[in-house]
PDB file of N, CA and C in Angstrom:
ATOM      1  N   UNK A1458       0.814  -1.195   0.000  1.00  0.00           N
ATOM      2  CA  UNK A1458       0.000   0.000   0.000  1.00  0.00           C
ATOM      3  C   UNK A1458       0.863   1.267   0.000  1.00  0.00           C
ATOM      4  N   UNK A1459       1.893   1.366   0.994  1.00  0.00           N
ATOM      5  CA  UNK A1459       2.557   2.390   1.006  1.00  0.00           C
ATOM      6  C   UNK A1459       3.794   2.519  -0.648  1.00  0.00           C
ATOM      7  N   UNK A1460       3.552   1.786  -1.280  1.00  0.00           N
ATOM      8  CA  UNK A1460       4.498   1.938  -2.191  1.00  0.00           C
ATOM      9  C   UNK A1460       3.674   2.183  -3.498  1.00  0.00           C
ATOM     10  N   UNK A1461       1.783   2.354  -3.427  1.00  0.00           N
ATOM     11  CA  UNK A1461       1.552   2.283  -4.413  1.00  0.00           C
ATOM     12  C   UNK A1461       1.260   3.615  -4.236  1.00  0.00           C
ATOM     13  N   UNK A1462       0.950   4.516  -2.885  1.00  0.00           N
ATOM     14  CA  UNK A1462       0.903   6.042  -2.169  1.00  0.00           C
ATOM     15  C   UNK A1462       1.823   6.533  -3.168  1.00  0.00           C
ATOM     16  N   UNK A1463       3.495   6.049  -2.715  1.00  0.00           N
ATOM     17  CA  UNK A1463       4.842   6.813  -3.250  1.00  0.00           C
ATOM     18  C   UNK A1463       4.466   6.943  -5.106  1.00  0.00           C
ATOM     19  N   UNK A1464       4.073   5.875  -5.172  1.00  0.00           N
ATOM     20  CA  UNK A1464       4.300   5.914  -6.979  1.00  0.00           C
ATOM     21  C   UNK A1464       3.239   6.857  -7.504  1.00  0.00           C
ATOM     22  N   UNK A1465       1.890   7.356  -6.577  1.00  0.00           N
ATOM     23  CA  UNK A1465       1.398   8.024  -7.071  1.00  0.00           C
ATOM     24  C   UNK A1465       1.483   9.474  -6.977  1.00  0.00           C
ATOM     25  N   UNK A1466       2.442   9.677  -5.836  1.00  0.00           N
ATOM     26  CA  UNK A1466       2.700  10.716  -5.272  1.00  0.00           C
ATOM     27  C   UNK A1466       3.936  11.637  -6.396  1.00  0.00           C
ATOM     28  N   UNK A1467       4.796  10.243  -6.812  1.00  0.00           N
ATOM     29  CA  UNK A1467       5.658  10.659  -7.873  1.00  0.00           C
ATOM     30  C   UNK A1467       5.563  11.277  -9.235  1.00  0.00           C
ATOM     31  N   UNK A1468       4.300  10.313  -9.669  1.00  0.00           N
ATOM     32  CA  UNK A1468       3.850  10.433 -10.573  1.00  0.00           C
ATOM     33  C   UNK A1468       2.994  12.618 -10.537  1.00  0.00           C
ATOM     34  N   UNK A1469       2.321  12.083  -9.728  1.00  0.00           N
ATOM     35  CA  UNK A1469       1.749  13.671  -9.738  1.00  0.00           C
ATOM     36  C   UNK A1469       2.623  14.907  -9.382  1.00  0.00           C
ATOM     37  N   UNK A1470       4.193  14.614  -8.609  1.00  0.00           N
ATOM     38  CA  UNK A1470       5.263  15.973  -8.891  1.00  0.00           C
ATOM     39  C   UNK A1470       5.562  15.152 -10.521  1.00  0.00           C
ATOM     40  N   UNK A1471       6.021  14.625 -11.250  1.00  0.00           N
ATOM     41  CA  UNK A1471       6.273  14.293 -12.002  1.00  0.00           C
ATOM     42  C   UNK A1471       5.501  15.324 -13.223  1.00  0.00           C
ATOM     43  N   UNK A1472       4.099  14.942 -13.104  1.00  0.00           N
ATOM     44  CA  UNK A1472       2.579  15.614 -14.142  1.00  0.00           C
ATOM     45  C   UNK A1472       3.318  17.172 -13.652  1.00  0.00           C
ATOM     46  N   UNK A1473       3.155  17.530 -12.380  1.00  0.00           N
ATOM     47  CA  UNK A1473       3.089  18.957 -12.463  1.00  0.00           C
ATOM     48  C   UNK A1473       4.179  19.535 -12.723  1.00  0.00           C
ATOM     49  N   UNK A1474       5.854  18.744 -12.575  1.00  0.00           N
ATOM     50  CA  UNK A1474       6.977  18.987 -13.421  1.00  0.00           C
ATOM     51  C   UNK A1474       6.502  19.682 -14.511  1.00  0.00           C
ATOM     52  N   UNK A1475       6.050  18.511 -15.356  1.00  0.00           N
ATOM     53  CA  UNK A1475       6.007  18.940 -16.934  1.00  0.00           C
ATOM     54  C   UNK A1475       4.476  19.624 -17.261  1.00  0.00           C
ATOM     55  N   UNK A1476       4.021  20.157 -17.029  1.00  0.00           N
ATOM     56  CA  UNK A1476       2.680  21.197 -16.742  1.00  0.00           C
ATOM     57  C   UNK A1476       3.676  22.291 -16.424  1.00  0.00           C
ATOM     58  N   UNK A1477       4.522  22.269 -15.729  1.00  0.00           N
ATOM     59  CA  UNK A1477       4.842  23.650 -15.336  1.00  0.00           C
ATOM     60  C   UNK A1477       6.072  24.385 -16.686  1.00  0.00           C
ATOM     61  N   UNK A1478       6.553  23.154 -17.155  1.00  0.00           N
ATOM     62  CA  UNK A1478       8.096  23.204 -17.738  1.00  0.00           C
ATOM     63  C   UNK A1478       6.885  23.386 -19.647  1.00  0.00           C
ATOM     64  N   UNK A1479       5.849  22.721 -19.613  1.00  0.00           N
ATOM     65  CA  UNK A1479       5.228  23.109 -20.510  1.00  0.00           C
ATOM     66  C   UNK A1479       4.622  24.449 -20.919  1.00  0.00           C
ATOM     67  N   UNK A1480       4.122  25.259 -19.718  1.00  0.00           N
ATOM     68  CA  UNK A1480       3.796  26.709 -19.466  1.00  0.00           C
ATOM     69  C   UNK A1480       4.660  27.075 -19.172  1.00  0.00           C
ATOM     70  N   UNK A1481       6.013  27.129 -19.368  1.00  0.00           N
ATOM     71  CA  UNK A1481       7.327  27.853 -19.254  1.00  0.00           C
ATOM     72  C   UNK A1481       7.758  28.299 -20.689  1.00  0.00           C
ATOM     73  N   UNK A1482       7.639  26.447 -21.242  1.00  0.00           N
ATOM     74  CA  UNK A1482       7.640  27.320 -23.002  1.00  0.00           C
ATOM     75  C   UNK A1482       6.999  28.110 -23.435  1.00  0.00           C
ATOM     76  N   UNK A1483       6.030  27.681 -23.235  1.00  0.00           N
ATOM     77  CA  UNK A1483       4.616  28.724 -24.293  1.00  0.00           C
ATOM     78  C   UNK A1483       4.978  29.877 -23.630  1.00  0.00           C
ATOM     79  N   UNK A1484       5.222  30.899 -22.184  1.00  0.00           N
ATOM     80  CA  UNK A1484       6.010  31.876 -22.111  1.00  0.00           C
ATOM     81  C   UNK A1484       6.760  32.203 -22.791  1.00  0.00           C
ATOM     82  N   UNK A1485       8.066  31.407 -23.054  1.00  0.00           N
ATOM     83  CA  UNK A1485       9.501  31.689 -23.328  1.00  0.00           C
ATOM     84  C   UNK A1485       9.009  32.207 -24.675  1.00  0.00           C
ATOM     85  N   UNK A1486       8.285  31.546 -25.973  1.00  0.00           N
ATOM     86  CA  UNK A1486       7.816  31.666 -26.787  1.00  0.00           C
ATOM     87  C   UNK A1486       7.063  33.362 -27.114  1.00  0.00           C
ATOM     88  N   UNK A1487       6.286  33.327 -26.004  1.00  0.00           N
ATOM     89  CA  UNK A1487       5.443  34.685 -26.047  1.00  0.00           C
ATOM     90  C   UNK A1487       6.729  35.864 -25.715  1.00  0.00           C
ATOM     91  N   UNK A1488       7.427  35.480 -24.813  1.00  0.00           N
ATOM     92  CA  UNK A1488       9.135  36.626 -24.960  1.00  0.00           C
ATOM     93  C   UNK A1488       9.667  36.650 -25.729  1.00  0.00           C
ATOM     94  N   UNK A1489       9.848  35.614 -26.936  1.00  0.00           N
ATOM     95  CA  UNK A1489      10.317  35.612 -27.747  1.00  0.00           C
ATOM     96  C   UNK A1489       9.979  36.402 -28.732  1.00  0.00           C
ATOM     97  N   UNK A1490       8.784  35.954 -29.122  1.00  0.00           N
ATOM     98  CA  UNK A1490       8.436  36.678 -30.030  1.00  0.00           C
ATOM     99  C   UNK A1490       8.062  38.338 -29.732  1.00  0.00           C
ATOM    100  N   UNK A1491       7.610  39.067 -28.908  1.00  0.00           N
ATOM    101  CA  UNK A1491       7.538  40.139 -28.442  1.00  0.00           C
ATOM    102  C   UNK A1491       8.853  41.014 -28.495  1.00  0.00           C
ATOM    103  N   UNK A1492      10.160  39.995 -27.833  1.00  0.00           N
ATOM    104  CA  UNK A1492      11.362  40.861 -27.849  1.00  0.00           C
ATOM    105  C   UNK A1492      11.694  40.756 -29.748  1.00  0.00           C
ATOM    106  N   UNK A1493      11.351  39.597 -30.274  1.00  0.00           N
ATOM    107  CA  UNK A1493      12.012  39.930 -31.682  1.00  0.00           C
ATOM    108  C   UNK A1493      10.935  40.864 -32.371  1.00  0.00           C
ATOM    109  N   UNK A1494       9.614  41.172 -32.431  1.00  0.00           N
ATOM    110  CA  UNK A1494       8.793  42.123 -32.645  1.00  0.00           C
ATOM    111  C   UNK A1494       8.898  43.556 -32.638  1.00  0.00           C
ATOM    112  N   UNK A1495       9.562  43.387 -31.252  1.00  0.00           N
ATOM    113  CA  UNK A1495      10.576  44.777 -31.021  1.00  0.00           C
ATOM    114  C   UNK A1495      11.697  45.368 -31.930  1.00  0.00           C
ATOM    115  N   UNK A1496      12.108  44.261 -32.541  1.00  0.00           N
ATOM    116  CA  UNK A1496      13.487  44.878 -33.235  1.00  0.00           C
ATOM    117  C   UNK A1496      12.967  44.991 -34.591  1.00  0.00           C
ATOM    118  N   UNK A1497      11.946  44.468 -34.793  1.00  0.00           N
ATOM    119  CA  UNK A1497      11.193  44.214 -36.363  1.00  0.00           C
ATOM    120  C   UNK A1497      10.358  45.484 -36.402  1.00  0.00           C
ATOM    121  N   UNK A1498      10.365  46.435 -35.508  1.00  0.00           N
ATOM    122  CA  UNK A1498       9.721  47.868 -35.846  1.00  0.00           C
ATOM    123  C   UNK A1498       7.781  47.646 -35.044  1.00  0.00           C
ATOM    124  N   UNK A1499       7.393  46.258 -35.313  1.00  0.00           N
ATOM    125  CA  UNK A1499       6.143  45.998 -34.870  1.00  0.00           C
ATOM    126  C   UNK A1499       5.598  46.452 -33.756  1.00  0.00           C
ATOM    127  N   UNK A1500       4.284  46.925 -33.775  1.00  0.00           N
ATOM    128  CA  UNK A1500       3.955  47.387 -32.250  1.00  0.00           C
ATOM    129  C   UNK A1500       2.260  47.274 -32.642  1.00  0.00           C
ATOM    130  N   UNK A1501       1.627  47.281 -31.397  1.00  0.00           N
ATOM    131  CA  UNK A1501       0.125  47.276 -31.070  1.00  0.00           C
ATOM    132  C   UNK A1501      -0.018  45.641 -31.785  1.00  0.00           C
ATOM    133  N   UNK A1502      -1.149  45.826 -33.089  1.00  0.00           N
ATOM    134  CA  UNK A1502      -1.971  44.772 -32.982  1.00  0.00           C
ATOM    135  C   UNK A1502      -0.701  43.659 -33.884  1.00  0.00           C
ATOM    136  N   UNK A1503       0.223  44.209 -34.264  1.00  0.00           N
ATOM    137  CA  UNK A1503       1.237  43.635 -34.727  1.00  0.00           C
ATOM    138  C   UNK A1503       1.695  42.624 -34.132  1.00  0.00           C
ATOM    139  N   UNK A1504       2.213  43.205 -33.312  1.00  0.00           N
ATOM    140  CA  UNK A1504       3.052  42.005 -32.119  1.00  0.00           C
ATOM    141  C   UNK A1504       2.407  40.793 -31.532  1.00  0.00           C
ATOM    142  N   UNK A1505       0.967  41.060 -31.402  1.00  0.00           N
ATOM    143  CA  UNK A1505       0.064  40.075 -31.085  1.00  0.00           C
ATOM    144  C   UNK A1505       0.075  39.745 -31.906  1.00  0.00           C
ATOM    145  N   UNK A1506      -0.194  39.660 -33.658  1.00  0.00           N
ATOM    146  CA  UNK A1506       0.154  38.835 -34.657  1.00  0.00           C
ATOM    147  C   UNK A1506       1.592  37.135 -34.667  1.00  0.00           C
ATOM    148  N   UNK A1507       2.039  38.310 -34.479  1.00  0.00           N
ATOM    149  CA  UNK A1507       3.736  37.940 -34.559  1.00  0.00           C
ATOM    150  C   UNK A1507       3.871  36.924 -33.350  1.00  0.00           C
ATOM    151  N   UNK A1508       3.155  37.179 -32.369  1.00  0.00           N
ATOM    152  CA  UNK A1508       3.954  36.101 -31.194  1.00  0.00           C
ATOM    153  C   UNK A1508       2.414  34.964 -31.453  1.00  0.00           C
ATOM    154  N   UNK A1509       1.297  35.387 -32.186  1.00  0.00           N
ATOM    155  CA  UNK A1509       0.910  33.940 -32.466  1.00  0.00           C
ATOM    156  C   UNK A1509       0.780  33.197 -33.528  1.00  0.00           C
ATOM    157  N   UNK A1510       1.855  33.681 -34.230  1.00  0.00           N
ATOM    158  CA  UNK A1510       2.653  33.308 -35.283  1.00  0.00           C
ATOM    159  C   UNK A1510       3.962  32.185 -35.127  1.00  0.00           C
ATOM    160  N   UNK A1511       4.429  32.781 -34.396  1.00  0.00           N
ATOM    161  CA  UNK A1511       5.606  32.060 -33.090  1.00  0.00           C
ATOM    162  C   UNK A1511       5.168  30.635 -32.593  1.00  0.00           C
ATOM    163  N   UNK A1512       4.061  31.265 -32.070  1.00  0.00           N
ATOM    164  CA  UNK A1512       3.079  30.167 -30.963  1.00  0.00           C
ATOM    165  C   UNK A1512       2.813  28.964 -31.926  1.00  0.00           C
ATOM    166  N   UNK A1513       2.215  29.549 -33.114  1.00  0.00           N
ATOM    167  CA  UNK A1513       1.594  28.469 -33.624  1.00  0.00           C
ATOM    168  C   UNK A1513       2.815  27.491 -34.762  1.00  0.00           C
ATOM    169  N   UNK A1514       4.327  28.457 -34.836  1.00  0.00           N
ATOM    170  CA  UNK A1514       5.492  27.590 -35.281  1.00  0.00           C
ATOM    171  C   UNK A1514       5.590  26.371 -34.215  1.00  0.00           C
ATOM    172  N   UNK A1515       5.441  26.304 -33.251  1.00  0.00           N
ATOM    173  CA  UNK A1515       6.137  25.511 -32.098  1.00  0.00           C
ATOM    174  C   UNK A1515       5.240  24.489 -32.254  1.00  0.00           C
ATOM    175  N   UNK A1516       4.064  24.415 -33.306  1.00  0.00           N
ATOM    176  CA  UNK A1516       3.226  23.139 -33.360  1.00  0.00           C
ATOM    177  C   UNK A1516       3.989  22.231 -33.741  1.00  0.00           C
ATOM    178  N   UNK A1517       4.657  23.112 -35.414  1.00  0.00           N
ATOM    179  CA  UNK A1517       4.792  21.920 -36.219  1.00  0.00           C
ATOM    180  C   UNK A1517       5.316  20.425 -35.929  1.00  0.00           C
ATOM    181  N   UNK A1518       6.508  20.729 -34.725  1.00  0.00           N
ATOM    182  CA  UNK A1518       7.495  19.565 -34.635  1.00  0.00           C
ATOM    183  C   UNK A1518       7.626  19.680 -33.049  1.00  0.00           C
ATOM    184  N   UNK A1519       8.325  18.554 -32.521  1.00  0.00           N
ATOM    185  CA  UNK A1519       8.680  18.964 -31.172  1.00  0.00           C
ATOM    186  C   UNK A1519      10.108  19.396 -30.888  1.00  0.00           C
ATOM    187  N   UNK A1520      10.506  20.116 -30.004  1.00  0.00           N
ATOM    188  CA  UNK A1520      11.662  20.744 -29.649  1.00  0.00           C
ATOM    189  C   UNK A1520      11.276  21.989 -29.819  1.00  0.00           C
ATOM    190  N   UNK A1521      12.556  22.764 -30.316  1.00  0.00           N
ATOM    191  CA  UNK A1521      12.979  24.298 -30.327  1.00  0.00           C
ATOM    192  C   UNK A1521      13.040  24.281 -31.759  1.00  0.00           C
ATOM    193  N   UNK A1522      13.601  23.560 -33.056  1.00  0.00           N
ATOM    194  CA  UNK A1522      14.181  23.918 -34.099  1.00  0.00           C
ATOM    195  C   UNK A1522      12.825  24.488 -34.912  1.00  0.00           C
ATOM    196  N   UNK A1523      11.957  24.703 -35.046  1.00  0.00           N
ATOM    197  CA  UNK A1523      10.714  24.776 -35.912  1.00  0.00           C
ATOM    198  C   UNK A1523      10.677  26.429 -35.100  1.00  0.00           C
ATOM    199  N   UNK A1524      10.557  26.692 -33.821  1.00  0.00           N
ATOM    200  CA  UNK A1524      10.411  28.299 -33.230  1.00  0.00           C
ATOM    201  C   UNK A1524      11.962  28.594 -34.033  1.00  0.00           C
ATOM    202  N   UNK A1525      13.542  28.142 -33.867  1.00  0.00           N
ATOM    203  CA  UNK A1525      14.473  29.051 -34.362  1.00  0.00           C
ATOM    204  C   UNK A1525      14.309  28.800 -35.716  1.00  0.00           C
ATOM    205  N   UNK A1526      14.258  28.534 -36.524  1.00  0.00           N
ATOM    206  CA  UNK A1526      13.743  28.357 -37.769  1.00  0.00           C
ATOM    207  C   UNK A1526      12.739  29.621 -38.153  1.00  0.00           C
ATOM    208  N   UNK A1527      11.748  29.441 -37.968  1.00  0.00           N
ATOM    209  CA  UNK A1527      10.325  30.808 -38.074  1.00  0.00           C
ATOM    210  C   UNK A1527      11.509  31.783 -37.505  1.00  0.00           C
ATOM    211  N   UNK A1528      12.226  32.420 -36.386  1.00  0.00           N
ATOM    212  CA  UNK A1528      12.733  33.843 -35.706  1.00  0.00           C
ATOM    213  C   UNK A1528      13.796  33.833 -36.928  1.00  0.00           C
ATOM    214  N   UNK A1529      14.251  32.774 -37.273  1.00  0.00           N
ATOM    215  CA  UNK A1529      15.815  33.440 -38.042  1.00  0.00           C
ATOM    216  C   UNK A1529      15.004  33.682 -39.147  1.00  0.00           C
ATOM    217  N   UNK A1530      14.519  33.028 -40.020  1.00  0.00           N
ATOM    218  CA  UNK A1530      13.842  33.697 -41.469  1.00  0.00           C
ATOM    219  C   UNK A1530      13.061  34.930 -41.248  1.00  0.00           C
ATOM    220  N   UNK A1531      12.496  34.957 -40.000  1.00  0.00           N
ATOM    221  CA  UNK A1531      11.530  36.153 -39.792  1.00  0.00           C
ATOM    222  C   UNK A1531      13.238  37.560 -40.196  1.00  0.00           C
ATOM    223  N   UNK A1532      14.169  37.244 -38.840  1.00  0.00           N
ATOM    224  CA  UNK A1532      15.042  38.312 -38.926  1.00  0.00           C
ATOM    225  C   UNK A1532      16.008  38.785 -40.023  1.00  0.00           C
ATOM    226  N   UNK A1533      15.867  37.596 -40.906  1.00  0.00           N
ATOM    227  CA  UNK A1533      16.485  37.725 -42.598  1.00  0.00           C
ATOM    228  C   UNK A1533      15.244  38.222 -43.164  1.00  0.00           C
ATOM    229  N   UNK A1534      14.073  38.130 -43.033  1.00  0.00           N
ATOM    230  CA  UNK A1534      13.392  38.710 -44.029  1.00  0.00           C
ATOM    231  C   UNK A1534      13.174  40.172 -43.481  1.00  0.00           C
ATOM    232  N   UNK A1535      13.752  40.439 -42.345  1.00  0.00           N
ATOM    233  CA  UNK A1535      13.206  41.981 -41.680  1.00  0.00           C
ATOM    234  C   UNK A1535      14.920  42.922 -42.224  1.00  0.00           C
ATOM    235  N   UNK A1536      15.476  41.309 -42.793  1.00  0.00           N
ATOM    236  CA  UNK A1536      17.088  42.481 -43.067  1.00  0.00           C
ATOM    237  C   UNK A1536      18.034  42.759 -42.037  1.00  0.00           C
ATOM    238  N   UNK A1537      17.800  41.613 -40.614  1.00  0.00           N
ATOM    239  CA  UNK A1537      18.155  41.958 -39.611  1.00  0.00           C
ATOM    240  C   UNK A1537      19.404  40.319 -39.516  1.00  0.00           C
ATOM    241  N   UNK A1538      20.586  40.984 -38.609  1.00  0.00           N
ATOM    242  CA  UNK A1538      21.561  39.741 -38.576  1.00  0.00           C
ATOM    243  C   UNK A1538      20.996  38.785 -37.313  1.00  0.00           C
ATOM    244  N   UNK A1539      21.104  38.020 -37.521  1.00  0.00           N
ATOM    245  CA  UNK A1539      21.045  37.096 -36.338  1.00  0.00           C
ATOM    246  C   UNK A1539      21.423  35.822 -36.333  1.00  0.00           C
ATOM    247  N   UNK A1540      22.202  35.121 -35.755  1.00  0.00           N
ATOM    248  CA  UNK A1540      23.002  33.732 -36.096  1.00  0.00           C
ATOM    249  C   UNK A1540      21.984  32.852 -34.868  1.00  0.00           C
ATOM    250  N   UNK A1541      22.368  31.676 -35.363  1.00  0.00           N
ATOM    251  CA  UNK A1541      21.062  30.684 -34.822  1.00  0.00           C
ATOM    252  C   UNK A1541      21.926  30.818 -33.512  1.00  0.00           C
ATOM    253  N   UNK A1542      22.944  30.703 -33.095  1.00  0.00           N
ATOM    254  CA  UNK A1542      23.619  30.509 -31.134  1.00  0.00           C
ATOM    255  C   UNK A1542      22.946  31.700 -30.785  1.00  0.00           C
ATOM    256  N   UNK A1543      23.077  32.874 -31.058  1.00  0.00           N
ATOM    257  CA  UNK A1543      22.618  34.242 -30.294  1.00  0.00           C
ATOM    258  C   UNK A1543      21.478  34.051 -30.437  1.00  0.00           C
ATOM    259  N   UNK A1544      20.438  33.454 -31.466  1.00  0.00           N
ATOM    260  CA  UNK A1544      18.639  33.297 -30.994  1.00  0.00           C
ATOM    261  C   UNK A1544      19.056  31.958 -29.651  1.00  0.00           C
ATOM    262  N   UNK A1545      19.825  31.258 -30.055  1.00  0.00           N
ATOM    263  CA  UNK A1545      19.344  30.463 -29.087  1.00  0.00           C
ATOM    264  C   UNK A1545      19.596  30.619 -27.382  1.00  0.00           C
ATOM    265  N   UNK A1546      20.855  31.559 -27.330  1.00  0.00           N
ATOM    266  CA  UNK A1546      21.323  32.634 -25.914  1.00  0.00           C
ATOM    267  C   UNK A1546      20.002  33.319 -26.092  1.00  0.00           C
ATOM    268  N   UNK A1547      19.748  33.809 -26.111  1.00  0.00           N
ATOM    269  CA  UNK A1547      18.514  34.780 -26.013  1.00  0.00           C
ATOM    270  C   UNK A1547      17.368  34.222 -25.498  1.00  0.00           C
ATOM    271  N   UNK A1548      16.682  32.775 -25.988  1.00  0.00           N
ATOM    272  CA  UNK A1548      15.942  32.217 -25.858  1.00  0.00           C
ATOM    273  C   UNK A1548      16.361  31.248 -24.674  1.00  0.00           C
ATOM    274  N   UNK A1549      17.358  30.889 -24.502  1.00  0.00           N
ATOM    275  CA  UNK A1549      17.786  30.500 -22.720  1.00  0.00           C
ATOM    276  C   UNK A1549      17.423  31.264 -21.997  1.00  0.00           C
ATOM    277  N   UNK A1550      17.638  32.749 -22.138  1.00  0.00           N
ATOM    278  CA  UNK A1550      18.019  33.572 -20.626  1.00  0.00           C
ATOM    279  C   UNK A1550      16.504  33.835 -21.022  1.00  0.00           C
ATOM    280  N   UNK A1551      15.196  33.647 -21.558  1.00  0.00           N
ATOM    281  CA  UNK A1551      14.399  34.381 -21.874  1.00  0.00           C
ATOM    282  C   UNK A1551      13.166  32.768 -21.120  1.00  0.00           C
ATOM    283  N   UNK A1552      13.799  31.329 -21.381  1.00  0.00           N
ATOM    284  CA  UNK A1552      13.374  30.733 -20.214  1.00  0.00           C
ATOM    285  C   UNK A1552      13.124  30.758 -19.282  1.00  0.00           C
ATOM    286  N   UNK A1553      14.430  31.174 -18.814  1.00  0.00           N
ATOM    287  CA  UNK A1553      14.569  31.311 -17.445  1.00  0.00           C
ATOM    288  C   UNK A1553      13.937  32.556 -16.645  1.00  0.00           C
ATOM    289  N   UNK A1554      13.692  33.427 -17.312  1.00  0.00           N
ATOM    290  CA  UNK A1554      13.004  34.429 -17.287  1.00  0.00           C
ATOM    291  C   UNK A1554      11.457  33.634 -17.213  1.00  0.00           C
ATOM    292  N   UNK A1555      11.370  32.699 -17.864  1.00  0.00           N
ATOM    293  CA  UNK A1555       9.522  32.078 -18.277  1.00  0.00           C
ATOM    294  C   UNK A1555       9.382  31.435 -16.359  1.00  0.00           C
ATOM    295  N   UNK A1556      10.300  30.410 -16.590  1.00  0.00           N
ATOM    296  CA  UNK A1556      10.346  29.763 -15.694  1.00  0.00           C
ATOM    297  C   UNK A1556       9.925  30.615 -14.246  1.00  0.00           C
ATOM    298  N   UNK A1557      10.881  31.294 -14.295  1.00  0.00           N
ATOM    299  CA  UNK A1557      10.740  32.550 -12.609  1.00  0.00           C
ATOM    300  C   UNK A1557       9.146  33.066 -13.092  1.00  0.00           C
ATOM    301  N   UNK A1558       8.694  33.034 -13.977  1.00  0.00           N
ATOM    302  CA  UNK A1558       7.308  33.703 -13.917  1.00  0.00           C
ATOM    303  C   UNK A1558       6.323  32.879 -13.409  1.00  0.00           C
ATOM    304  N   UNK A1559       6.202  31.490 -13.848  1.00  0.00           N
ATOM    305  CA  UNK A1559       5.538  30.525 -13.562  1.00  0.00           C
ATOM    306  C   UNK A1559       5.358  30.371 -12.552  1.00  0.00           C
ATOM    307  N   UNK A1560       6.606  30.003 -11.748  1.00  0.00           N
ATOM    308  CA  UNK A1560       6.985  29.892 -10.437  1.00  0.00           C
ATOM    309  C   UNK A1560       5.910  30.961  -9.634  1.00  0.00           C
ATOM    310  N   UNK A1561       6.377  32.249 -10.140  1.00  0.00           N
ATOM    311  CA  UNK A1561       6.202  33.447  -9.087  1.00  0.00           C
ATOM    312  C   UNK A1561       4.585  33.170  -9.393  1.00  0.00           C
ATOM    313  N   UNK A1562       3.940  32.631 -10.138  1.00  0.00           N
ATOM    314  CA  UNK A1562       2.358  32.540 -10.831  1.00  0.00           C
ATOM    315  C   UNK A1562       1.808  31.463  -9.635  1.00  0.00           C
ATOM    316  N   UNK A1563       2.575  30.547  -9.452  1.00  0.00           N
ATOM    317  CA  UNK A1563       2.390  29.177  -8.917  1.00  0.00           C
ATOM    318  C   UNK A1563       2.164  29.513  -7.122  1.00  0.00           C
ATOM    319  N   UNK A1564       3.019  30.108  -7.030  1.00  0.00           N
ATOM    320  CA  UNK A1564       3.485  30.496  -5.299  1.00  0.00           C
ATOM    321  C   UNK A1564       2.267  31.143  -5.281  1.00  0.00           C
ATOM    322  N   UNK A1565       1.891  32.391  -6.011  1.00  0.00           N
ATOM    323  CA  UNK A1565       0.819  33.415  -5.674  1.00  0.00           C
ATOM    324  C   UNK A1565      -0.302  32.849  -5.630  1.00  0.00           C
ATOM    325  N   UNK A1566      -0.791  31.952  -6.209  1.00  0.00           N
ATOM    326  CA  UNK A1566      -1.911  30.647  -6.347  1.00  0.00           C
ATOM    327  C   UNK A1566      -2.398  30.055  -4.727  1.00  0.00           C
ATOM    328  N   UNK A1567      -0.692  29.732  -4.728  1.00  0.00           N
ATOM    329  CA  UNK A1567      -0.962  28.927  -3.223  1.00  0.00           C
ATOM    330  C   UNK A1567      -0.895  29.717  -1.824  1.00  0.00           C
ATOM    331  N   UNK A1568      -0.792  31.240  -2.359  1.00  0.00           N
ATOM    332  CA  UNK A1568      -1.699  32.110  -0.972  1.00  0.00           C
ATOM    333  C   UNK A1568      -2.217  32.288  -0.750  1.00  0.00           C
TER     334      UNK A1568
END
């Protein structure tokens, strides 16, 4: 009995692991696209275009390569330099940035 408690107990930090690490992307994504929106001149109903444009790249495939893919052609077609390591630095520190939001979303929940 007590070991079928643990496995379920695991299982559910486990679910809310990846629930949380899943709403971290779709953040990171929405920073993403907003900060590259920014450099693309876009603003108001634009940018909301653009980041669910973003949003809806991250269907095609799983991982990251389908979002850097859509940002680098977006920033060649805007005439703008950008090498795939610096989208992908950008899009780390812009996680981690997702992540601390979630978090700070999650804590405020449970007051």
């Amino acid at each position: 009995m007590v070991i079928k408690k643990t496995s379920t107990v695991h299982e559910a930090v486990h679910a809310l692991k990846q629930e949380l690490e899943f709403r971290a992307e779709a953040r990171r994504n929405r920073l993403l696209a907003a900060w590259a929106a920014e450099r693309f001149g876009l603003d108001g109903d634009a940018v909301d275009a653009y980041v669910k444009e973003v949003i809806a790249s991250d269907l095609e495939e799983p991982g990251d390569a389908d979002v850097v893919r859509k940002v680098l052609a977006d920033f060649a077609d805007n005439g703008l330099d950008m090498d795939e390591a610096a989208l992908k630095e950008q899009m780390e520190a812009m996680m981690e940035e997702a992540r601390a939001q979630v978090l700070a979303e999650e804590e405020a929940k449970a007051d």
